[in-house]
Coordinates of C-alpha atoms in Angstrom, one line a residue:
X1 CA 330.8 -78.0 149.2
X2 CA 329.3 -74.7 148.2
X3 CA 325.8 -75.8 150.5
X4 CA 328.6 -75.9 153.0
X5 CA 330.3 -72.2 152.2
X6 CA 326.5 -71.4 152.6
X7 CA 326.0 -72.4 156.0
X8 CA 329.5 -70.9 157.6
X9 CA 329.5 -68.1 159.6
X10 CA 332.4 -65.2 160.2
X11 CA 332.0 -64.2 163.9
X12 CA 334.1 -61.1 164.9
X13 CA 334.6 -59.1 167.8
X14 CA 334.6 -62.2 169.7
X15 CA 335.5 -61.8 173.5
X16 CA 339.2 -62.7 174.2
X17 CA 338.0 -65.3 176.8
X18 CA 336.0 -66.9 174.6
X19 CA 336.8 -70.4 173.6
X20 CA 335.6 -72.9 170.8
X21 CA 333.2 -74.8 173.2
X22 CA 331.6 -71.5 174.3
X23 CA 331.5 -70.6 170.6
X24 CA 329.7 -73.6 169.7
X25 CA 327.3 -73.7 172.9
X26 CA 325.6 -70.1 172.2
X27 CA 325.4 -71.0 168.3
X28 CA 323.7 -74.2 168.9
X29 CA 320.6 -72.2 170.2
X30 CA 319.9 -71.7 166.8
X31 CA 320.6 -75.1 165.1
X32 CA 323.4 -78.1 164.8
X33 CA 326.9 -76.6 164.8
X34 CA 329.3 -78.8 162.9
X35 CA 332.2 -76.8 163.7
X36 CA 332.4 -73.6 165.8
X37 CA 336.5 -72.5 165.4
X38 CA 337.5 -69.4 167.5
X39 CA 341.2 -68.4 166.0
X40 CA 344.3 -68.3 168.0
X41 CA 347.5 -66.5 167.1
X42 CA 350.0 -69.1 166.8
X43 CA 353.0 -67.1 168.7
X44 CA 351.1 -66.1 171.4
X45 CA 348.1 -68.7 172.2
X46 CA 345.9 -65.6 172.6
X47 CA 342.3 -65.3 170.5
X48 CA 342.7 -63.2 167.8
X49 CA 339.0 -61.8 168.6
X50 CA 337.4 -63.6 165.6
X51 CA 336.2 -67.5 164.3
X52 CA 333.5 -69.6 162.2
X53 CA 330.7 -71.2 162.9
X54 CA 329.3 -74.1 160.1
X55 CA 326.0 -75.3 160.8
X56 CA 324.2 -78.5 159.4
X57 CA 321.3 -77.1 158.1
X58 CA 320.4 -73.7 156.7
X59 CA 318.0 -73.4 159.0
X60 CA 320.2 -72.9 161.9
X61 CA 322.1 -70.0 159.7
X62 CA 319.2 -68.2 158.8
X63 CA 318.0 -68.3 162.4
X64 CA 321.5 -66.2 162.9
X65 CA 320.8 -64.1 160.4
X66 CA 317.4 -63.2 161.2
X67 CA 318.6 -62.1 164.7
X68 CA 319.4 -58.1 165.1
X69 CA 322.3 -58.5 167.7
X70 CA 324.2 -61.1 169.1
X71 CA 325.7 -60.6 172.6
X72 CA 328.7 -62.7 174.1
X73 CA 330.1 -62.2 177.2
X74 CA 329.1 -58.1 177.1
X75 CA 330.6 -57.8 173.3
X76 CA 328.2 -57.3 170.5
X77 CA 329.4 -59.9 168.1
X78 CA 329.9 -59.0 163.9
X79 CA 328.0 -61.5 161.8
X80 CA 328.6 -61.7 158.2
X81 CA 329.1 -64.7 155.9
X82 CA 331.9 -66.5 155.5
X83 CA 333.7 -67.3 152.2
X84 CA 335.9 -70.1 151.8

């Protein structure tokens, strides 16, 4: 389980229009994405502006971490290591 946590990223400042599929597509450039999850508000159904990515290998995680900026639909994404 610790290995999986080491490949998990928090993605912040997501545009409200980004879906799980779009998030996965963007990050698939860096490696195989096991999980792409945009967090939605239970009451409104709207995106809360953040999500999580889990890569199958450390290489995908490292590829994201090594790039200075990530822009999706015009928004500069905030990328951080995620805790469980």
